PDB file of C-alpha atoms in Angstrom:
ATOM      1  CA  HIS N  49     -22.187 -22.480  39.395  1.00 87.00           C
ATOM      2  CA  PRO N  50     -21.422 -21.888  35.717  1.00 90.00           C
ATOM      3  CA  GLY N  51     -24.237 -20.183  33.812  1.00 89.00           C
ATOM      4  CA  LEU N  52     -25.964 -18.754  36.816  1.00 90.00           C
ATOM      5  CA  VAL N  53     -25.305 -15.105  35.737  1.00 92.00           C
ATOM      6  CA  THR N  54     -24.704 -13.611  32.275  1.00 95.00           C
ATOM      7  CA  PRO N  55     -21.691 -11.580  31.109  1.00 97.00           C
ATOM      8  CA  THR N  56     -21.538  -7.817  31.525  1.00 97.00           C
ATOM      9  CA  ASN N  57     -21.564  -5.537  28.530  1.00 97.00           C
ATOM     10  CA  HIS N  58     -17.784  -4.938  28.960  1.00 98.00           C
ATOM     11  CA  GLU N  59     -17.077  -8.686  29.201  1.00 98.00           C
ATOM     12  CA  ARG N  60     -19.195  -9.592  26.207  1.00 98.00           C
ATOM     13  CA  THR N  61     -17.522  -6.959  23.981  1.00 98.00           C
ATOM     14  CA  MET N  62     -13.941  -7.653  25.192  1.00 98.00           C
ATOM     15  CA  GLN N  63     -14.462 -11.413  24.711  1.00 98.00           C
ATOM     16  CA  LEU N  64     -15.281 -10.620  21.016  1.00 98.00           C
ATOM     17  CA  ALA N  65     -12.119  -8.573  20.808  1.00 98.00           C
ATOM     18  CA  TYR N  66     -10.040 -11.286  22.477  1.00 98.00           C
ATOM     19  CA  THR N  67     -11.418 -13.913  19.997  1.00 97.00           C
ATOM     20  CA  SER N  68     -11.046 -11.623  16.884  1.00 98.00           C
ATOM     21  CA  LYS N  69      -7.258 -11.267  17.524  1.00 97.00           C
ATOM     22  CA  LEU N  70      -6.862 -14.901  16.349  1.00 97.00           C
ATOM     23  CA  ASN N  71      -7.580 -13.725  12.846  1.00 97.00           C
ATOM     24  CA  SER N  72      -4.392 -11.672  12.823  1.00 97.00           C
ATOM     25  CA  GLY N  73      -1.603 -12.914  10.577  1.00 96.00           C
ATOM     26  CA  CYS N  74       1.065 -10.809  12.394  1.00 96.00           C
ATOM     27  CA  ILE N  75       4.025 -12.740  13.715  1.00 95.00           C
ATOM     28  CA  SER N  76       4.808 -10.188  16.315  1.00 93.00           C
ATOM     29  CA  ARG N  77       1.645  -9.568  18.386  1.00 94.00           C
ATOM     30  CA  GLN N  78      -1.914 -10.521  17.702  1.00 97.00           C
ATOM     31  CA  VAL N  79      -4.430  -7.700  18.737  1.00 98.00           C
ATOM     32  CA  GLY N  80      -8.174  -7.539  18.436  1.00 98.00           C
ATOM     33  CA  ALA N  81     -10.460  -4.574  18.787  1.00 98.00           C
ATOM     34  CA  VAL N  82     -14.180  -3.805  18.894  1.00 98.00           C
ATOM     35  CA  VAL N  83     -15.911  -0.492  18.564  1.00 97.00           C
ATOM     36  CA  THR N  84     -19.324   0.128  20.002  1.00 97.00           C
ATOM     37  CA  ASP N  85     -21.790   3.090  20.342  1.00 95.00           C
ATOM     38  CA  SER N  86     -22.795   4.503  23.671  1.00 95.00           C
ATOM     39  CA  PHE N  87     -25.168   1.601  24.268  1.00 96.00           C
ATOM     40  CA  PHE N  88     -22.454  -1.076  23.660  1.00 96.00           C
ATOM     41  CA  SER N  89     -24.008  -1.984  20.361  1.00 95.00           C
ATOM     42  CA  ILE N  90     -21.159  -3.397  18.282  1.00 95.00           C
ATOM     43  CA  LYS N  91     -20.327  -1.254  15.181  1.00 95.00           C
ATOM     44  CA  ALA N  92     -17.102  -2.810  13.992  1.00 95.00           C
ATOM     45  CA  VAL N  93     -14.539  -5.519  14.671  1.00 97.00           C
ATOM     46  CA  GLY N  94     -10.884  -5.357  13.817  1.00 97.00           C
ATOM     47  CA  TRP N  95      -7.543  -7.098  14.162  1.00 98.00           C
ATOM     48  CA  ASN N  96      -4.054  -6.203  13.145  1.00 97.00           C
ATOM     49  CA  ASN N  97      -3.383  -7.432   9.695  1.00 97.00           C
ATOM     50  CA  THR N  98      -2.200  -6.498   6.274  1.00 97.00           C
ATOM     51  CA  PRO N  99      -4.679  -4.560   4.011  1.00 95.00           C
ATOM     52  CA  GLU N 100      -7.270  -6.757   2.314  1.00 93.00           C
ATOM     53  CA  GLY N 101      -5.642  -8.341  -0.786  1.00 95.00           C
ATOM     54  CA  GLN N 102      -2.128  -8.541   0.701  1.00 97.00           C
ATOM     55  CA  VAL N 103      -0.672 -11.772   2.139  1.00 97.00           C
ATOM     56  CA  PRO N 104      -0.080 -11.630   5.974  1.00 97.00           C
ATOM     57  CA  CYS N 105       3.450 -12.072   7.177  1.00 96.00           C
ATOM     58  CA  LEU N 106       2.580 -15.419   8.823  1.00 95.00           C
ATOM     59  CA  LEU N 107       1.839 -16.956   5.410  1.00 95.00           C
ATOM     60  CA  ARG N 108       4.930 -15.660   3.544  1.00 95.00           C
ATOM     61  CA  LYS N 109       8.219 -17.572   3.200  1.00 93.00           C
ATOM     62  CA  ALA N 110      11.612 -15.868   3.043  1.00 92.00           C
ATOM     63  CA  ASN N 111      13.056 -18.712   0.955  1.00 88.00           C
ATOM     64  CA  TYR N 112      10.241 -18.086  -1.629  1.00 93.00           C
ATOM     65  CA  LEU N 113      11.307 -14.428  -1.775  1.00 95.00           C
ATOM     66  CA  MET N 114      14.868 -15.333  -2.379  1.00 92.00           C
ATOM     67  CA  LYS N 115      13.915 -17.841  -5.092  1.00 92.00           C
ATOM     68  CA  GLY N 116      11.496 -15.427  -6.819  1.00 93.00           C
ATOM     69  CA  GLN N 117       8.539 -17.730  -6.080  1.00 95.00           C
ATOM     70  CA  ASP N 118       5.054 -16.588  -5.067  1.00 95.00           C
ATOM     71  CA  LYS N 119       5.808 -12.997  -6.224  1.00 96.00           C
ATOM     72  CA  GLU N 120       2.312 -11.806  -5.458  1.00 96.00           C
ATOM     73  CA  SER N 121       3.004 -12.187  -1.775  1.00 97.00           C
ATOM     74  CA  PHE N 122       5.949  -9.686  -1.821  1.00 97.00           C
ATOM     75  CA  SER N 123       6.430  -5.995  -2.565  1.00 97.00           C
ATOM     76  CA  SER N 124       8.484  -4.540  -5.403  1.00 97.00           C
ATOM     77  CA  PHE N 125      10.872  -3.258  -2.821  1.00 97.00           C
ATOM     78  CA  GLU N 126      11.359  -6.731  -1.294  1.00 97.00           C
ATOM     79  CA  LEU N 127      11.818  -8.285  -4.715  1.00 97.00           C
ATOM     80  CA  ASN N 128      14.295  -5.737  -6.101  1.00 96.00           C
ATOM     81  CA  ASP N 129      16.220  -4.000  -3.224  1.00 96.00           C
ATOM     82  CA  LYS N 130      19.607  -5.747  -3.099  1.00 96.00           C
ATOM     83  CA  GLU N 131      20.568  -4.464   0.322  1.00 95.00           C
ATOM     84  CA  PHE N 132      17.244  -5.806   1.776  1.00 95.00           C
ATOM     85  CA  ARG N 133      17.567  -9.105   0.030  1.00 95.00           C
ATOM     86  CA  ASP N 134      21.192  -9.569   1.286  1.00 93.00           C
ATOM     87  CA  GLU N 135      20.020  -8.899   4.853  1.00 92.00           C
ATOM     88  CA  ILE N 136      17.282 -11.560   4.483  1.00 92.00           C
ATOM     89  CA  GLN N 137      19.800 -14.025   3.082  1.00 91.00           C
ATOM     90  CA  ASN N 138      22.462 -13.470   5.701  1.00 90.00           C
ATOM     91  CA  THR N 139      20.169 -13.213   8.695  1.00 89.00           C
ATOM     92  CA  LEU N 140      17.556 -15.871   8.032  1.00 86.00           C
ATOM     93  CA  ILE N 141      18.697 -18.346   5.422  1.00 82.00           C
ATOM     94  CA  GLN N 142      22.481 -18.144   6.168  1.00 76.00           C
ATOM     95  CA  ASN N 143      23.392 -20.166   3.019  1.00 60.00           C
ATOM     96  CA  ASN N 144      22.370 -23.350   4.764  1.00 64.00           C
ATOM     97  CA  SER N 145      18.841 -24.132   3.587  1.00 68.00           C
ATOM     98  CA  VAL N 146      18.920 -27.818   4.512  1.00 76.00           C
ATOM     99  CA  GLU N 147      19.919 -27.130   8.137  1.00 76.00           C
ATOM    100  CA  THR N 148      17.383 -24.283   8.365  1.00 75.00           C
ATOM    101  CA  LEU N 149      14.503 -26.560   7.109  1.00 77.00           C
ATOM    102  CA  LYS N 150      15.399 -29.144   9.685  1.00 82.00           C
ATOM    103  CA  LYS N 151      15.206 -26.574  12.491  1.00 84.00           C
ATOM    104  CA  LEU N 152      11.863 -25.250  11.146  1.00 87.00           C
ATOM    105  CA  ASN N 153      10.284 -28.723  11.204  1.00 89.00           C
ATOM    106  CA  GLY N 154       7.615 -27.735   8.811  1.00 86.00           C
ATOM    107  CA  ARG N 155       7.075 -24.108   9.971  1.00 88.00           C
ATOM    108  CA  HIS N 156       7.068 -21.185   7.503  1.00 86.00           C
ATOM    109  CA  LEU N 157      10.316 -19.177   7.427  1.00 90.00           C
ATOM    110  CA  SER N 158       8.330 -15.943   7.907  1.00 93.00           C
ATOM    111  CA  PHE N 159       9.921 -12.557   8.662  1.00 94.00           C
ATOM    112  CA  CYS N 160       8.857  -9.238   9.884  1.00 95.00           C
ATOM    113  CA  PHE N 161       9.423  -6.541   7.202  1.00 95.00           C
ATOM    114  CA  LYS N 162       9.502  -3.755   9.825  1.00 94.00           C
ATOM    115  CA  ASP N 163      12.231  -5.451  11.834  1.00 93.00           C
ATOM    116  CA  ALA N 164      14.367  -6.042   8.722  1.00 93.00           C
ATOM    117  CA  LYS N 165      13.978  -2.562   7.423  1.00 93.00           C
ATOM    118  CA  ASN N 166      14.571  -0.888  10.835  1.00 92.00           C
ATOM    119  CA  CYS N 167      17.785  -2.941  11.021  1.00 91.00           C
ATOM    120  CA  LEU N 168      18.994  -1.660   7.768  1.00 91.00           C
ATOM    121  CA  ASP N 169      18.064   1.907   8.656  1.00 91.00           C
ATOM    122  CA  SER N 170      19.343   1.570  12.286  1.00 87.00           C
ATOM    123  CA  LYS N 171      16.005   3.084  13.366  1.00 82.00           C
ATOM    124  CA  GLY N 172      12.807   1.956  15.140  1.00 76.00           C
ATOM    125  CA  ASN N 173      10.095   3.253  12.710  1.00 75.00           C
ATOM    126  CA  GLN N 174       6.603   1.954  13.156  1.00 79.00           C
ATOM    127  CA  VAL N 175       5.766   3.391   9.706  1.00 84.00           C
ATOM    128  CA  HIS N 176       7.360   0.383   8.069  1.00 89.00           C
ATOM    129  CA  SER N 177       4.820  -2.048   9.528  1.00 92.00           C
ATOM    130  CA  ARG N 178       2.895  -3.927   6.811  1.00 94.00           C
ATOM    131  CA  SER N 179      -0.110  -4.283   9.088  1.00 95.00           C
ATOM    132  CA  LEU N 180      -2.955  -2.022  10.021  1.00 96.00           C
ATOM    133  CA  HIS N 181      -3.368  -1.815  13.749  1.00 97.00           C
ATOM    134  CA  ALA N 182      -6.488  -3.562  15.183  1.00 98.00           C
ATOM    135  CA  GLU N 183      -8.150  -0.334  16.285  1.00 97.00           C
ATOM    136  CA  GLU N 184      -7.321   1.380  12.976  1.00 96.00           C
ATOM    137  CA  ASN N 185      -8.794  -1.617  11.081  1.00 97.00           C
ATOM    138  CA  ALA N 186     -11.987  -1.491  13.136  1.00 96.00           C
ATOM    139  CA  PHE N 187     -12.411   2.271  12.508  1.00 95.00           C
ATOM    140  CA  LEU N 188     -11.852   1.761   8.762  1.00 94.00           C
ATOM    141  CA  GLN N 189     -14.457  -0.990   8.595  1.00 92.00           C
ATOM    142  CA  ILE N 190     -17.100   1.609   9.458  1.00 91.00           C
ATOM    143  CA  SER N 191     -16.007   3.845   6.668  1.00 87.00           C
ATOM    144  CA  LYS N 192     -15.719   0.940   4.290  1.00 87.00           C
ATOM    145  CA  TYR N 193     -19.162  -0.613   4.859  1.00 85.00           C
ATOM    146  CA  GLY N 194     -21.170   2.354   5.998  1.00 79.00           C
ATOM    147  CA  GLY N 195     -20.892   5.252   8.423  1.00 76.00           C
ATOM    148  CA  GLN N 196     -21.976   4.739  12.053  1.00 78.00           C
ATOM    149  CA  PRO N 197     -21.984   7.436  14.763  1.00 83.00           C
ATOM    150  CA  LEU N 198     -19.435   6.661  17.454  1.00 89.00           C
ATOM    151  CA  MET N 199     -19.648   9.850  19.589  1.00 92.00           C
ATOM    152  CA  GLY N 200     -19.765   8.798  23.197  1.00 95.00           C
ATOM    153  CA  GLY N 201     -19.012   5.208  22.238  1.00 96.00           C
ATOM    154  CA  TYR N 202     -16.448   2.744  23.452  1.00 98.00           C
ATOM    155  CA  LEU N 203     -13.240   1.046  22.141  1.00 98.00           C
ATOM    156  CA  PHE N 204     -12.321  -2.442  23.368  1.00 98.00           C
ATOM    157  CA  THR N 205      -8.819  -3.608  22.485  1.00 98.00           C
ATOM    158  CA  THR N 206      -6.575  -6.385  23.781  1.00 98.00           C
ATOM    159  CA  ALA N 207      -3.586  -4.021  23.785  1.00 97.00           C
ATOM    160  CA  SER N 208      -3.791  -0.323  24.705  1.00 97.00           C
ATOM    161  CA  PRO N 209      -3.714   1.907  21.604  1.00 96.00           C
ATOM    162  CA  CYS N 210      -0.574   3.473  20.248  1.00 95.00           C
ATOM    163  CA  GLU N 211      -0.281   7.216  19.719  1.00 95.00           C
ATOM    164  CA  LEU N 212      -1.741   7.090  16.162  1.00 94.00           C
ATOM    165  CA  CYS N 213      -4.712   4.894  17.147  1.00 96.00           C
ATOM    166  CA  SER N 214      -5.284   7.081  20.242  1.00 97.00           C
ATOM    167  CA  LYS N 215      -5.516  10.191  18.051  1.00 96.00           C
ATOM    168  CA  LYS N 216      -8.099   8.490  15.778  1.00 96.00           C
ATOM    169  CA  ALA N 217     -10.147   7.374  18.824  1.00 97.00           C
ATOM    170  CA  TYR N 218     -10.046  10.927  20.177  1.00 96.00           C
ATOM    171  CA  GLN N 219     -11.201  12.260  16.787  1.00 95.00           C
ATOM    172  CA  LEU N 220     -14.074   9.830  16.553  1.00 94.00           C
ATOM    173  CA  GLY N 221     -15.438  10.931  20.002  1.00 95.00           C
ATOM    174  CA  ILE N 222     -14.725   7.685  21.751  1.00 97.00           C
ATOM    175  CA  LYS N 223     -15.751   8.112  25.467  1.00 97.00           C
ATOM    176  CA  GLU N 224     -13.745   5.274  27.029  1.00 98.00           C
ATOM    177  CA  ILE N 225     -11.027   2.833  25.906  1.00 98.00           C
ATOM    178  CA  TYR N 226     -10.711  -0.489  27.573  1.00 98.00           C
ATOM    179  CA  TYR N 227      -7.594  -2.636  27.186  1.00 98.00           C
ATOM    180  CA  ILE N 228      -5.996  -5.839  28.560  1.00 98.00           C
ATOM    181  CA  ASP N 229      -2.274  -5.496  27.964  1.00 96.00           C
ATOM    182  CA  PRO N 230      -0.325  -2.208  28.018  1.00 94.00           C
ATOM    183  CA  TYR N 231       1.383  -1.137  24.769  1.00 90.00           C
ATOM    184  CA  PRO N 232       4.704   0.749  25.140  1.00 88.00           C
ATOM    185  CA  GLY N 233       4.714   4.428  24.262  1.00 90.00           C
ATOM    186  CA  ILE N 234       3.433   7.749  25.536  1.00 94.00           C
ATOM    187  CA  ALA N 235      -0.078   7.590  24.100  1.00 94.00           C
ATOM    188  CA  GLU N 236      -1.823   8.177  27.384  1.00 94.00           C
ATOM    189  CA  LYS N 237       0.325  11.118  28.576  1.00 94.00           C
ATOM    190  CA  GLN N 238       0.758  12.763  25.198  1.00 94.00           C
ATOM    191  CA  ILE N 239      -2.544  12.174  23.485  1.00 95.00           C
ATOM    192  CA  LEU N 240      -5.347  11.049  25.843  1.00 96.00           C
ATOM    193  CA  GLU N 241      -4.414  13.311  28.736  1.00 95.00           C
ATOM    194  CA  SER N 242      -4.709  16.432  26.680  1.00 94.00           C
ATOM    195  CA  GLY N 243      -7.631  18.692  25.472  1.00 94.00           C
ATOM    196  CA  LYS N 244     -11.216  18.934  26.576  1.00 91.00           C
ATOM    197  CA  ASN N 245     -12.956  15.819  25.296  1.00 89.00           C
ATOM    198  CA  ARG N 246     -10.526  13.230  26.612  1.00 95.00           C
ATOM    199  CA  PRO N 247     -11.214   9.552  26.149  1.00 96.00           C
ATOM    200  CA  LYS N 248     -10.758   7.688  29.400  1.00 97.00           C
ATOM    201  CA  LEU N 249      -8.191   4.805  29.359  1.00 97.00           C
ATOM    202  CA  SER N 250      -9.305   1.940  31.559  1.00 97.00           C
ATOM    203  CA  LEU N 251      -7.692  -1.379  32.384  1.00 98.00           C
ATOM    204  CA  PHE N 252     -10.242  -4.176  31.663  1.00 98.00           C
ATOM    205  CA  SER N 253     -11.517  -6.116  34.563  1.00 96.00           C
ATOM    206  CA  GLY N 254     -13.626  -9.297  34.087  1.00 97.00           C
ATOM    207  CA  ALA N 255     -13.700 -12.785  32.790  1.00 96.00           C
ATOM    208  CA  ILE N 256     -12.030 -13.364  29.438  1.00 96.00           C
ATOM    209  CA  GLY N 257     -10.858 -16.279  27.287  1.00 96.00           C
ATOM    210  CA  MET N 258     -11.517 -19.779  28.660  1.00 96.00           C
ATOM    211  CA  ALA N 259     -12.476 -18.220  32.073  1.00 96.00           C
ATOM    212  CA  TYR N 260     -15.397 -16.475  30.162  1.00 97.00           C
ATOM    213  CA  HIS N 261     -16.695 -19.884  28.975  1.00 95.00           C
ATOM    214  CA  ASN N 262     -16.128 -21.694  32.240  1.00 94.00           C
ATOM    215  CA  LEU N 263     -17.981 -19.055  34.194  1.00 95.00           C
ATOM    216  CA  TYR N 264     -20.814 -18.256  31.841  1.00 96.00           C
ATOM    217  CA  GLN N 265     -21.501 -21.508  29.911  1.00 94.00           C
ATOM    218  CA  PRO N 266     -24.104 -23.577  31.754  1.00 92.00           C
ATOM    219  CA  ILE N 267     -23.612 -27.337  32.015  1.00 89.00           C
ATOM    220  CA  LEU N 268     -27.124 -27.863  30.808  1.00 92.00           C
ATOM    221  CA  PRO N 269     -30.133 -25.487  30.277  1.00 92.00           C
ATOM    222  CA  TYR N 270     -31.211 -23.949  33.578  1.00 91.00           C
ATOM    223  CA  LYS N 271     -34.846 -25.064  33.239  1.00 90.00           C
ATOM    224  CA  ASP N 272     -33.715 -28.673  32.678  1.00 92.00           C
ATOM    225  CA  GLU N 273     -31.639 -28.394  35.795  1.00 91.00           C
ATOM    226  CA  LEU N 274     -34.627 -27.187  37.842  1.00 91.00           C
ATOM    227  CA  LYS N 275     -36.800 -30.063  36.423  1.00 91.00           C
ATOM    228  CA  MET N 276     -34.109 -32.538  37.378  1.00 91.00           C
ATOM    229  CA  LEU N 277     -33.725 -31.233  40.904  1.00 92.00           C
ATOM    230  CA  LEU N 278     -37.430 -30.633  41.682  1.00 94.00           C
ATOM    231  CA  GLY N 279     -38.964 -33.367  39.578  1.00 91.00           C
ATOM    232  CA  TYR N 280     -41.828 -31.211  38.318  1.00 88.00           C
ATOM    233  CA  LYS N 281     -43.474 -31.452  34.922  1.00 85.00           C
ATOM    234  CA  TRP N 282     -45.675 -28.929  33.247  1.00 82.00           C
ATOM    235  CA  PRO N 283     -49.094 -30.354  32.524  1.00 80.00           C
ATOM    236  CA  ASP N 284     -49.982 -30.669  28.870  1.00 80.00           C
ATOM    237  CA  LYS N 285     -53.410 -28.946  28.721  1.00 80.00           C
ATOM    238  CA  LYS N 286     -54.115 -30.069  25.137  1.00 81.00           C
ATOM    239  CA  ASN N 287     -53.444 -33.719  25.880  1.00 79.00           C
ATOM    240  CA  GLU N 288     -55.608 -33.420  28.969  1.00 76.00           C
ATOM    241  CA  GLU N 289     -58.528 -32.129  26.892  1.00 79.00           C
ATOM    242  CA  ILE N 290     -57.986 -34.858  24.291  1.00 81.00           C
ATOM    243  CA  GLU N 291     -58.019 -37.533  27.178  1.00 80.00           C
ATOM    244  CA  LYS N 292     -61.244 -36.078  28.516  1.00 85.00           C
ATOM    245  CA  LEU N 293     -62.864 -36.234  25.101  1.00 84.00           C
ATOM    246  CA  ASN N 294     -61.740 -39.747  24.661  1.00 84.00           C
ATOM    247  CA  GLU N 295     -63.229 -40.662  28.020  1.00 84.00           C
ATOM    248  CA  GLU N 296     -66.492 -39.073  27.079  1.00 84.00           C
ATOM    249  CA  ILE N 297     -66.586 -40.855  23.790  1.00 84.00           C
ATOM    250  CA  GLU N 298     -65.909 -44.143  25.555  1.00 83.00           C
ATOM    251  CA  LYS N 299     -68.675 -43.398  28.062  1.00 83.00           C
ATOM    252  CA  LEU N 300     -71.195 -42.614  25.296  1.00 82.00           C
ATOM    253  CA  LYS N 301     -70.207 -45.794  23.419  1.00 81.00           C
ATOM    254  CA  SER N 302     -70.842 -47.775  26.636  1.00 81.00           C
ATOM    255  CA  GLU N 303     -74.183 -46.138  27.291  1.00 75.00           C
ATOM    256  CA  ASN N 304     -75.239 -46.686  23.660  1.00 78.00           C
ATOM    257  CA  LYS N 305     -74.264 -50.347  23.877  1.00 76.00           C
ATOM    258  CA  ASN N 306     -76.297 -50.803  27.078  1.00 76.00           C
ATOM    259  CA  LEU N 307     -79.248 -49.055  25.539  1.00 75.00           C
ATOM    260  CA  LYS N 308     -79.158 -51.398  22.543  1.00 70.00           C
ATOM    261  CA  LYS N 309     -79.196 -54.399  24.876  1.00 71.00           C
ATOM    262  CA  GLN N 310     -82.246 -53.154  26.695  1.00 72.00           C
ATOM    263  CA  GLN N 311     -84.101 -52.631  23.371  1.00 71.00           C
ATOM    264  CA  LEU N 312     -83.495 -56.213  22.138  1.00 66.00           C
ATOM    265  CA  PRO N 313     -86.593 -58.525  22.468  1.00 67.00           C
ATOM    266  CA  SER N 314     -86.429 -61.083  25.202  1.00 60.00           C
ATOM    267  CA  SER N 315     -86.155 -64.669  23.986  1.00 54.00           C
TER     268      SER N 315
END
């Protein structure tokens, strides 16, 4: 019976994190995060994306980079580093732009800067990511728009935090971190399982996504459902009073009419 019960605090908050990830312009993995205080009052929402003012990777085109178009979307490094540009040309465009466009069928020829740079360096360096992590973004929103106490609060994220975000959650005094998908790394063993005030890392359990709506969204308002099943109707006291007054007025009119007839002289 959809709508018979309401979501838990954990489901309500994780659903918001799950929805907010769709704002991400990352072409690798979309992640959403929500930070609350100890009473599950939401203090900030974040998703992995480029800093405000920069164009997300999803909306950038490699062919524009090579042609020198839309320069505001690209960094000075991307525009001027020959080795990097050669890698983009050889790997993505392959000197066959017509065939590439046919395969794309209207899609952007986007690229991940981190992947390209790590390929050149023969390393796997997370520092080269253009995006803020979702948890990091949520934490920064609080600093940006006004401080909020988070000691003893909760972090909800669609992917478990990396080592860097785990340290920030630890520093902010987060009590428990709920996640849906595991993120590779050693954040739990290296960061979260060390020290005295350890945030607890918990796998989220509950309805999420379409299941959330299917379970918690009623087909019609519950009071209307009860009225339909039981056939009752609340009496309208005001209308009842008006009807009684109208009846009294009609009665008085009738009595007045009869009184006038009695007072008329007989013929």
